[in-house]
Tab-separated table of C-alpha atoms and ligand atoms in Angstrom:
chain	number	residue	atom	x	y	z
N	1	MET	CA	2.827	28.835	5.786
N	2	GLU	CA	2.243	27.311	9.196
N	3	GLN	CA	3.027	23.656	8.773
N	4	GLU	CA	4.486	21.530	6.043
N	5	ILE	CA	2.990	18.101	5.413
N	6	TYR	CA	5.180	15.947	3.199
N	7	LEU	CA	3.100	13.355	1.343
N	8	ASP	CA	5.438	12.442	-1.501
N	9	ASN	CA	7.259	9.561	0.157
N	10	ALA	CA	6.949	7.249	-2.851
N	11	ALA	CA	9.153	9.757	-4.730
N	12	THR	CA	11.658	10.072	-1.919
N	13	THR	CA	11.739	10.188	1.870
N	14	PRO	CA	13.359	12.592	4.336
N	15	VAL	CA	16.774	11.367	5.494
N	16	LEU	CA	16.901	10.400	9.174
N	17	PRO	CA	19.227	12.452	11.416
N	18	GLU	CA	21.052	9.295	12.560
N	19	VAL	CA	21.682	8.425	8.893
N	20	VAL	CA	23.181	11.877	8.326
N	21	ASP	CA	25.409	11.479	11.415
N	22	ASP	CA	26.751	8.136	10.207
N	23	MET	CA	27.349	9.499	6.727
N	24	VAL	CA	29.208	12.555	8.006
N	25	ARG	CA	31.432	10.284	10.055
N	26	SER	CA	32.086	8.149	6.994
N	27	LEU	CA	32.960	11.221	4.909
N	28	THR	CA	35.174	12.915	7.451
N	29	GLN	CA	36.752	10.222	9.640
N	30	ASP	CA	36.297	6.766	8.188
N	31	PHE	CA	37.129	7.774	4.643
N	32	GLY	CA	39.479	4.900	3.735
N	33	ASN	CA	39.023	2.918	0.557
N	34	PRO	CA	37.557	-0.480	1.574
N	35	SER	CA	40.127	-2.136	-0.716
N	36	SER	CA	43.110	-0.531	1.089
N	37	LEU	CA	45.110	-2.801	3.358
N	38	HIS	CA	45.820	-0.308	6.144
N	39	ARG	CA	43.759	0.441	9.225
N	40	LEU	CA	41.520	3.021	7.531
N	41	GLY	CA	40.749	0.641	4.703
N	42	LEU	CA	39.939	-2.178	7.084
N	43	GLU	CA	37.634	0.066	9.087
N	44	SER	CA	35.767	1.040	5.890
N	45	GLU	CA	35.493	-2.600	4.945
N	46	ARG	CA	34.089	-3.392	8.372
N	47	GLN	CA	31.473	-0.686	8.005
N	48	MET	CA	30.510	-1.872	4.566
N	49	LYS	CA	30.074	-5.386	5.910
N	50	GLN	CA	27.886	-4.096	8.719
N	51	ALA	CA	25.729	-2.139	6.252
N	52	ARG	CA	25.419	-5.173	3.979
N	53	GLY	CA	24.218	-7.204	6.946
N	54	ARG	CA	21.651	-4.574	7.853
N	55	VAL	CA	20.220	-4.351	4.331
N	56	ALA	CA	20.168	-8.155	4.051
N	57	GLY	CA	18.576	-8.449	7.499
N	58	LEU	CA	15.520	-6.494	6.413
N	59	ILE	CA	14.640	-9.184	3.865
N	60	GLN	CA	16.248	-12.074	5.759
N	61	VAL	CA	18.839	-13.117	3.200
N	62	PRO	CA	22.563	-13.849	3.645
N	63	ALA	CA	24.637	-10.648	3.663
N	64	GLU	CA	26.979	-11.959	0.962
N	65	ASP	CA	24.037	-12.168	-1.480
N	66	ILE	CA	23.646	-8.358	-1.473
N	67	ILE	CA	25.622	-6.079	-3.789
N	68	PHE	CA	25.467	-2.296	-3.640
N	69	THR	CA	24.568	-0.226	-6.711
N	70	SER	CA	23.770	3.410	-7.398
N	71	GLY	CA	20.033	2.906	-6.822
N	72	GLY	CA	16.887	1.154	-7.942
N	73	THR	CA	17.392	2.126	-11.568
N	74	GLU	CA	20.825	0.520	-11.768
N	75	SER	CA	19.697	-2.567	-9.848
N	76	ASN	CA	16.818	-3.071	-12.297
N	77	ASN	CA	19.054	-2.542	-15.349
N	78	LEU	CA	21.676	-4.897	-13.959
N	79	ALA	CA	19.177	-7.618	-13.066
N	80	ILE	CA	17.489	-7.558	-16.479
N	81	LEU	CA	20.405	-6.907	-18.828
N	82	GLY	CA	22.784	-8.993	-16.713
N	83	THR	CA	20.408	-11.976	-16.884
N	84	ALA	CA	19.797	-11.526	-20.603
N	85	ARG	CA	23.534	-11.536	-21.314
N	86	ALA	CA	24.219	-14.482	-19.024
N	87	ARG	CA	21.365	-16.666	-20.271
N	88	LYS	CA	21.088	-15.847	-23.943
N	89	ARG	CA	21.834	-19.402	-24.989
N	90	TYR	CA	18.923	-20.787	-22.938
N	91	GLY	CA	16.198	-18.747	-24.610
N	92	ASN	CA	14.977	-15.488	-25.984
N	93	HIS	CA	11.817	-14.673	-24.049
N	94	CYS	CA	11.084	-12.559	-20.946
N	95	ILE	CA	7.869	-11.682	-19.148
N	96	THR	CA	7.047	-8.415	-17.412
N	97	THR	CA	3.993	-6.187	-16.986
N	98	GLN	CA	2.715	-3.052	-18.680
N	99	ILE	CA	2.947	-0.994	-15.495
N	100	GLU	CA	6.603	-1.379	-14.543
N	101	HIS	CA	8.864	1.529	-13.633
N	102	PRO	CA	10.650	3.047	-16.681
N	103	SER	CA	13.955	1.552	-15.484
N	104	VAL	CA	12.429	-1.884	-16.102
N	105	LEU	CA	10.347	-1.069	-19.187
N	106	ASN	CA	13.201	0.706	-20.953
N	107	SER	CA	15.621	-2.139	-20.186
N	108	PHE	CA	13.163	-4.500	-21.884
N	109	LYS	CA	12.675	-2.062	-24.794
N	110	TYR	CA	16.437	-2.185	-25.278
N	111	LEU	CA	16.371	-5.998	-25.279
N	112	GLU	CA	13.542	-5.944	-27.822
N	113	GLU	CA	15.726	-3.869	-30.119
N	114	LYS	CA	18.357	-6.580	-29.759
N	115	GLY	CA	15.892	-9.225	-30.938
N	116	TRP	CA	14.438	-10.486	-27.652
N	117	ASP	CA	10.760	-11.400	-27.385
N	118	ILE	CA	9.123	-9.637	-24.425
N	119	THR	CA	5.611	-10.262	-23.082
N	120	TYR	CA	4.091	-7.223	-21.335
N	121	LEU	CA	1.243	-8.576	-19.207
N	122	PRO	CA	-1.861	-6.398	-18.819
N	123	VAL	CA	-3.350	-5.655	-15.401
N	124	ASP	CA	-6.939	-5.376	-14.187
N	125	LYS	CA	-8.556	-2.138	-13.009
N	126	GLU	CA	-6.933	-2.535	-9.618
N	127	GLY	CA	-3.504	-2.799	-11.230
N	128	VAL	CA	-2.930	-6.514	-10.620
N	129	ILE	CA	-2.003	-9.194	-13.173
N	130	ASP	CA	-4.099	-12.312	-13.715
N	131	ILE	CA	-2.012	-15.173	-12.368
N	132	GLU	CA	-3.661	-17.753	-14.662
N	133	GLU	CA	-2.901	-15.542	-17.686
N	134	PHE	CA	0.655	-15.247	-16.443
N	135	LYS	CA	1.048	-19.022	-16.240
N	136	LYS	CA	-0.110	-19.346	-19.860
N	137	THR	CA	2.589	-16.951	-21.105
N	138	VAL	CA	5.477	-18.956	-19.622
N	139	ARG	CA	7.325	-20.820	-22.379
N	140	ASP	CA	10.197	-23.250	-22.681
N	141	ASP	CA	12.420	-20.444	-23.964
N	142	THR	CA	11.492	-18.000	-21.149
N	143	VAL	CA	14.606	-17.009	-19.225
N	144	LEU	CA	13.419	-14.163	-17.005
N	145	VAL	CA	10.265	-12.896	-15.294
N	146	SER	CA	10.505	-9.373	-13.871
N	147	MET	CA	7.681	-7.826	-11.902
N	148	ALA	CA	7.520	-5.000	-9.379
N	149	HIS	CA	6.194	-5.999	-5.984
N	150	VAL	CA	4.415	-2.666	-5.403
N	151	ASN	CA	3.555	-0.223	-8.188
N	152	ASN	CA	4.911	3.258	-7.529
N	153	GLU	CA	1.905	5.192	-8.873
N	154	ILE	CA	-1.134	3.358	-7.562
N	155	GLY	CA	0.308	1.027	-4.920
N	156	SER	CA	-1.034	-2.202	-6.399
N	157	ILE	CA	0.652	-5.327	-5.043
N	158	GLN	CA	1.484	-8.189	-7.410
N	159	PRO	CA	1.173	-11.811	-6.217
N	160	ILE	CA	4.951	-12.143	-6.073
N	161	ARG	CA	5.002	-15.050	-3.684
N	162	GLU	CA	2.571	-17.082	-5.774
N	163	ILE	CA	4.537	-16.367	-8.956
N	164	GLY	CA	7.891	-17.176	-7.361
N	165	LEU	CA	6.671	-20.485	-5.965
N	166	PHE	CA	4.966	-21.414	-9.246
N	167	LEU	CA	8.198	-20.796	-11.150
N	168	LYS	CA	10.372	-22.651	-8.665
N	169	ASN	CA	8.063	-25.670	-8.691
N	170	ASN	CA	7.478	-25.812	-12.433
N	171	TYR	CA	10.233	-23.886	-14.220
N	172	PRO	CA	13.237	-23.763	-11.879
N	173	GLN	CA	15.498	-22.677	-14.751
N	174	ILE	CA	13.626	-19.342	-15.157
N	175	LEU	CA	15.018	-16.468	-13.108
N	176	PHE	CA	12.574	-14.330	-11.167
N	177	HIS	CA	13.394	-10.679	-10.521
N	178	THR	CA	11.282	-8.303	-8.494
N	179	ASP	CA	11.611	-4.541	-8.359
N	180	ALA	CA	11.008	-4.111	-4.638
N	181	VAL	CA	11.951	-0.429	-4.536
N	182	GLN	CA	8.488	0.505	-3.241
N	183	SER	CA	8.009	-2.486	-0.949
N	184	PHE	CA	11.444	-2.857	0.674
N	185	GLY	CA	11.035	-1.650	4.257
N	186	ARG	CA	7.324	-1.015	3.769
N	187	ILE	CA	5.702	-4.403	3.452
N	188	GLN	CA	7.096	-7.821	4.127
N	189	ILE	CA	9.055	-9.568	1.412
N	190	ARG	CA	10.956	-12.830	1.796
N	191	PRO	CA	12.994	-13.549	-1.362
N	192	PHE	CA	14.435	-16.794	-0.100
N	193	GLU	CA	11.095	-18.332	0.893
N	194	TRP	CA	9.199	-16.887	-2.082
N	195	GLY	CA	11.442	-18.174	-4.885
N	196	ILE	CA	12.890	-14.784	-5.823
N	197	ASP	CA	16.345	-14.858	-7.452
N	198	LEU	CA	16.952	-11.142	-7.882
N	199	LEU	CA	15.522	-8.202	-5.931
N	200	SER	CA	16.091	-4.456	-6.360
N	201	ALA	CA	15.960	-1.954	-3.504
N	202	SER	CA	16.796	1.720	-3.118
N	203	GLY	CA	18.111	3.742	-0.169
N	204	HIS	CA	16.204	6.971	-0.616
N	205	LYS	CA	12.764	5.353	-0.321
N	206	VAL	CA	13.507	4.239	3.246
N	207	HIS	CA	14.905	7.444	4.772
N	208	GLY	CA	18.408	6.785	3.471
N	209	PRO	CA	20.417	8.842	0.983
N	210	LYS	CA	19.825	9.105	-2.755
N	211	GLY	CA	22.147	7.407	-5.235
N	212	ILE	CA	22.553	4.147	-3.351
N	213	GLY	CA	20.718	0.893	-3.937
N	214	ALA	CA	21.074	-2.832	-3.578
N	215	LEU	CA	20.567	-5.910	-5.652
N	216	TYR	CA	19.936	-9.230	-3.946
N	217	ILE	CA	21.418	-12.012	-6.053
N	218	LYS	CA	20.551	-15.481	-4.803
N	219	LYS	CA	23.682	-17.591	-4.434
N	220	GLY	CA	24.490	-19.455	-7.632
N	221	THR	CA	22.603	-17.059	-9.916
N	222	ALA	CA	24.674	-16.211	-12.972
N	223	LEU	CA	24.604	-12.519	-13.815
N	224	ALA	CA	26.793	-10.751	-16.381
N	225	ALA	CA	28.416	-7.487	-15.255
N	226	GLN	CA	27.356	-4.287	-16.991
N	227	GLN	CA	30.539	-2.403	-16.081
N	228	TRP	CA	34.121	-3.544	-15.704
N	229	GLY	CA	36.923	-2.462	-13.436
N	230	GLY	CA	38.599	-3.494	-10.202
N	231	GLY	CA	36.198	-6.356	-9.470
N	232	GLN	CA	34.358	-4.877	-6.482
N	233	GLU	CA	30.967	-6.269	-5.432
N	234	LEU	CA	31.612	-9.864	-6.563
N	235	GLY	CA	33.003	-8.532	-9.837
N	236	ILE	CA	29.450	-7.704	-10.909
N	237	ARG	CA	29.584	-4.019	-10.055
N	238	SER	CA	33.115	-2.678	-10.268
N	239	GLY	CA	34.045	0.781	-9.008
N	240	THR	CA	35.149	2.175	-5.644
N	241	GLU	CA	32.186	1.769	-3.355
N	242	ASN	CA	30.019	4.728	-2.325
N	243	LEU	CA	30.810	4.148	1.315
N	244	PRO	CA	28.940	7.117	2.857
N	245	GLY	CA	25.874	6.082	0.852
N	246	ILE	CA	26.279	2.431	1.832
N	247	VAL	CA	26.689	3.291	5.519
N	248	GLY	CA	23.643	5.581	5.360
N	249	PHE	CA	21.554	2.957	3.567
N	250	GLY	CA	22.558	0.355	6.149
N	251	ARG	CA	21.568	2.596	9.005
N	252	ALA	CA	18.229	3.455	7.350
N	253	ALA	CA	17.507	-0.245	6.712
N	254	GLN	CA	18.201	-1.027	10.348
N	255	TRP	CA	15.862	1.750	11.530
N	256	VAL	CA	13.103	0.847	9.132
N	257	GLY	CA	13.361	-2.823	10.159
N	258	GLN	CA	12.736	-1.816	13.745
N	259	VAL	CA	9.689	0.352	13.057
N	260	MET	CA	8.224	-1.672	10.200
N	261	SER	CA	6.625	-4.525	12.069
N	262	LYS	CA	4.671	-2.303	14.414
N	263	ASP	CA	4.080	0.666	12.093
N	264	GLU	CA	3.062	-1.070	8.873
N	265	ALA	CA	-0.341	-1.811	10.336
N	266	CYS	CA	-0.473	1.729	11.650
N	267	ILE	CA	0.178	3.296	8.225
N	268	SER	CA	-2.480	0.996	6.757
N	269	ARG	CA	-4.997	2.238	9.280
N	270	ILE	CA	-4.011	5.851	8.644
N	271	LYS	CA	-4.464	5.377	4.899
N	272	LEU	CA	-7.854	3.726	5.369
N	273	LYS	CA	-9.046	6.495	7.665
N	274	LEU	CA	-7.763	9.189	5.312
N	275	THR	CA	-9.501	7.555	2.355
N	276	GLN	CA	-12.804	7.499	4.249
N	277	GLU	CA	-12.450	11.105	5.345
N	278	ILE	CA	-11.506	12.320	1.862
N	279	ALA	CA	-14.508	10.429	0.428
N	280	GLN	CA	-16.744	12.375	2.832
N	281	VAL	CA	-15.189	15.828	2.549
N	282	VAL	CA	-14.359	15.672	-1.171
N	283	PRO	CA	-17.104	13.375	-2.523
N	284	GLU	CA	-16.173	14.052	-6.157
N	285	ALA	CA	-12.757	12.363	-5.577
N	286	VAL	CA	-12.213	9.178	-7.559
N	287	PHE	CA	-9.813	6.692	-5.937
N	288	LEU	CA	-7.430	5.020	-8.338
N	289	GLY	CA	-6.154	1.471	-8.441
N	290	PRO	CA	-6.533	-1.093	-5.684
N	291	ARG	CA	-9.103	-0.854	-2.931
N	292	PRO	CA	-7.426	0.990	-0.052
N	293	GLU	CA	-7.329	-2.081	2.165
N	294	GLU	CA	-5.644	-4.117	-0.574
N	295	GLY	CA	-2.956	-1.843	-1.937
N	296	ALA	CA	0.355	-0.871	-0.363
N	297	PRO	CA	-0.091	0.955	2.948
N	298	HIS	CA	1.875	4.010	1.830
N	299	ILE	CA	0.359	4.935	-1.554
N	300	LEU	CA	-3.023	6.509	-2.265
N	301	GLY	CA	-3.879	7.569	-5.809
N	302	LEU	CA	-6.885	9.764	-6.431
N	303	SER	CA	-8.295	12.139	-8.993
N	304	ILE	CA	-10.655	15.072	-9.048
N	305	PRO	CA	-12.126	14.900	-12.550
N	306	GLY	CA	-12.069	18.310	-14.242
N	307	VAL	CA	-9.298	19.607	-11.959
N	308	ARG	CA	-5.823	19.261	-13.438
N	309	GLY	CA	-3.559	17.281	-11.147
N	310	GLU	CA	-0.643	19.609	-11.676
N	311	THR	CA	-2.678	22.700	-10.819
N	312	LEU	CA	-4.011	21.028	-7.693
N	313	LEU	CA	-0.479	19.993	-6.735
N	314	HIS	CA	0.658	23.614	-6.745
N	315	VAL	CA	-2.358	24.886	-4.816
N	316	LEU	CA	-1.784	22.151	-2.209
N	317	GLU	CA	1.868	23.182	-2.125
N	318	SER	CA	0.831	26.759	-1.316
N	319	GLN	CA	-1.031	25.265	1.679
N	320	GLY	CA	2.108	23.395	2.778
N	321	VAL	CA	1.080	19.958	1.491
N	322	TYR	CA	3.474	18.191	-0.891
N	323	VAL	CA	2.038	15.542	-3.195
N	324	SER	CA	2.827	14.345	-6.675
N	325	THR	CA	1.051	13.746	-9.978
N	326	GLY	CA	1.749	10.168	-11.046
N	327	SER	CA	5.355	9.191	-10.419
N	328	ALA	CA	7.964	11.872	-9.810
N	329	CYS	CA	10.521	10.433	-12.195
N	330	SER	CA	8.134	10.652	-15.111
N	331	SER	CA	5.802	13.490	-14.109
N	332	ARG	CA	7.802	16.074	-16.014
N	333	ASN	CA	7.682	14.411	-19.373
N	334	VAL	CA	4.641	12.159	-19.553
N	335	LYS	CA	1.284	13.674	-20.377
N	336	THR	CA	-1.049	11.104	-18.945
N	337	SER	CA	0.325	8.138	-17.110
N	338	TYR	CA	0.677	4.778	-18.885
N	339	VAL	CA	-0.047	3.103	-15.557
N	340	LEU	CA	-3.433	4.822	-15.316
N	341	GLY	CA	-4.019	3.990	-18.997
N	342	ALA	CA	-3.302	0.320	-18.251
N	343	ILE	CA	-5.926	0.202	-15.467
N	344	GLY	CA	-8.505	1.674	-17.829
N	345	VAL	CA	-8.783	5.157	-16.342
N	346	SER	CA	-10.277	7.752	-18.728
N	347	ASN	CA	-8.085	10.647	-19.913
N	348	GLN	CA	-10.143	13.119	-17.915
N	349	VAL	CA	-9.657	11.188	-14.675
N	350	ALA	CA	-5.966	10.598	-15.470
N	351	GLU	CA	-5.406	14.338	-15.961
N	352	GLY	CA	-6.765	14.978	-12.492
N	353	ALA	CA	-4.607	12.317	-10.826
N	354	ILE	CA	-2.522	13.042	-7.758
N	355	ARG	CA	-0.618	10.632	-5.533
N	356	LEU	CA	-0.434	10.919	-1.767
N	357	SER	CA	2.282	8.762	-0.244
N	358	PHE	CA	3.138	8.304	3.407
N	359	SER	CA	6.051	7.343	5.597
N	360	TYR	CA	6.590	6.214	9.170
N	361	LEU	CA	7.329	9.855	9.993
N	362	ASN	CA	3.862	11.175	9.102
N	363	THR	CA	1.695	11.702	12.162
N	364	SER	CA	-2.022	11.002	12.362
N	365	ASP	CA	-2.432	14.573	13.558
N	366	GLU	CA	-1.020	16.072	10.361
N	367	LEU	CA	-2.897	13.600	8.182
N	368	SER	CA	-6.186	14.494	9.848
N	369	GLN	CA	-5.816	17.994	8.388
N	370	VAL	CA	-5.410	16.759	4.821
N	371	PRO	CA	-9.087	16.247	3.839
N	372	ASN	CA	-10.007	19.845	4.679
N	373	ILE	CA	-6.904	21.250	3.001
N	374	LEU	CA	-7.765	19.177	-0.064
N	375	ARG	CA	-11.355	20.475	-0.030
N	376	LYS	CA	-10.168	24.079	0.184
N	377	SER	CA	-7.610	23.563	-2.584
N	378	VAL	CA	-10.056	21.864	-4.935
N	379	ASP	CA	-12.545	24.709	-4.422
N	380	GLN	CA	-9.824	27.241	-5.095
N	381	VAL	CA	-8.846	25.555	-8.384
N	382	LYS	CA	-12.486	25.290	-9.425
N	383	ARG	CA	-13.110	28.990	-8.694
N	384	PHE	CA	-9.999	29.910	-10.631
N	385	THR	CA	-10.809	27.782	-13.683
N	386	ARG	CA	-14.439	28.965	-13.785
N	387	ARG	CA	-13.387	32.599	-14.207
X	1	PLP	C1	9.144	1.001	-8.452
X	1	PLP	C2	10.411	1.787	-8.657
X	1	PLP	N1	11.449	1.199	-9.251
X	1	PLP	C3	12.617	1.849	-9.446
X	1	PLP	C4	12.789	3.163	-9.053
X	1	PLP	C5	14.089	3.842	-9.284
X	1	PLP	O1	14.841	3.921	-8.091
X	1	PLP	P1	16.023	5.002	-7.946
X	1	PLP	O2	15.371	6.334	-7.801
X	1	PLP	O3	16.758	4.585	-6.726
X	1	PLP	O4	16.856	4.891	-9.181
X	1	PLP	C6	11.709	3.828	-8.444
X	1	PLP	C7	11.827	5.254	-8.069
X	1	PLP	O5	10.876	5.973	-7.995
X	1	PLP	C8	10.500	3.119	-8.232
X	1	PLP	O6	9.451	3.684	-7.628
């Protein structure tokens, strides 16, 4: 295999060398417990503070409004279950969408079992909710709205700003949570200006390590802890902090903040160009979800009807190109994706679905090779299945 082209960045991203360096230093030299009172402890605390500032800086919120968690999954669980427990006496209703990540959907399923009333909003064929429909579902007993900014399978972008401002102007008592795991560091998000109370982010989607995440909690937002211990992270997330992970996440957030403003437009252009080239070279490809110019710059869903996505994935892999079928976290146990079902894709198209996802590290040179590699791979699968 000559060259490897990694196009599965919505699943996870390669860790930057400077992140690794900082983490190694944290593991080997600056290993003190941030709660310890001696020099090593104080140094760890200083580094944690720096990392908190870097993560907060990317979304322009005060550093003290960020707590560290073990990742996007925990942040989503904590935001949803923590709100439900803290606000039970104000109501019994939450609103989300049908295409959320399992860490959101399964948190709401759990609440349903406990007697909560959950509205799962449908989406249109581009994977976006109808804002007028949304407004009609808000009730006096609604306590939480939770909606991902960018969908991890098809890259659709929800009108988060519009929703946040609507809630703040009309229902200021309702908390608004957004799962920004796919948008943090990839497209702009401004929780403070957009009326967002809670925001989840994850380190490994922005060239940081796995197993570290953050939850932005707007000052004054009541949230009940989901674990109890020594009172770290504002008492909301007890447990000795994962300092190497935190330091690595901070460094990655700083890097991504520097490249984002100039490279976001660049990734968008690359995606647009790739879509056009694939449409020419592989005309039977069906593009899934939002129009390329409207979805997130780093996610491109497509399907070759009649060619199983998983088979195509492995043939592409043999050519050095790494993609995914649907989302990585669910691709092992879900037959056809509920997200594709929700946007009205037929079973045959859903079975052929693959997801290409990009990062700031992909070069236009490597991406220019993808349409031909895809053509070759599709032909190979078709020859094989015809036999
Ligand atoms: C939209 C979304 N939310 C949450 C998660 C979970 O994040 P983590 O892997 O950090 O638990 C993912 C991971 O793929 C995701 O794409």
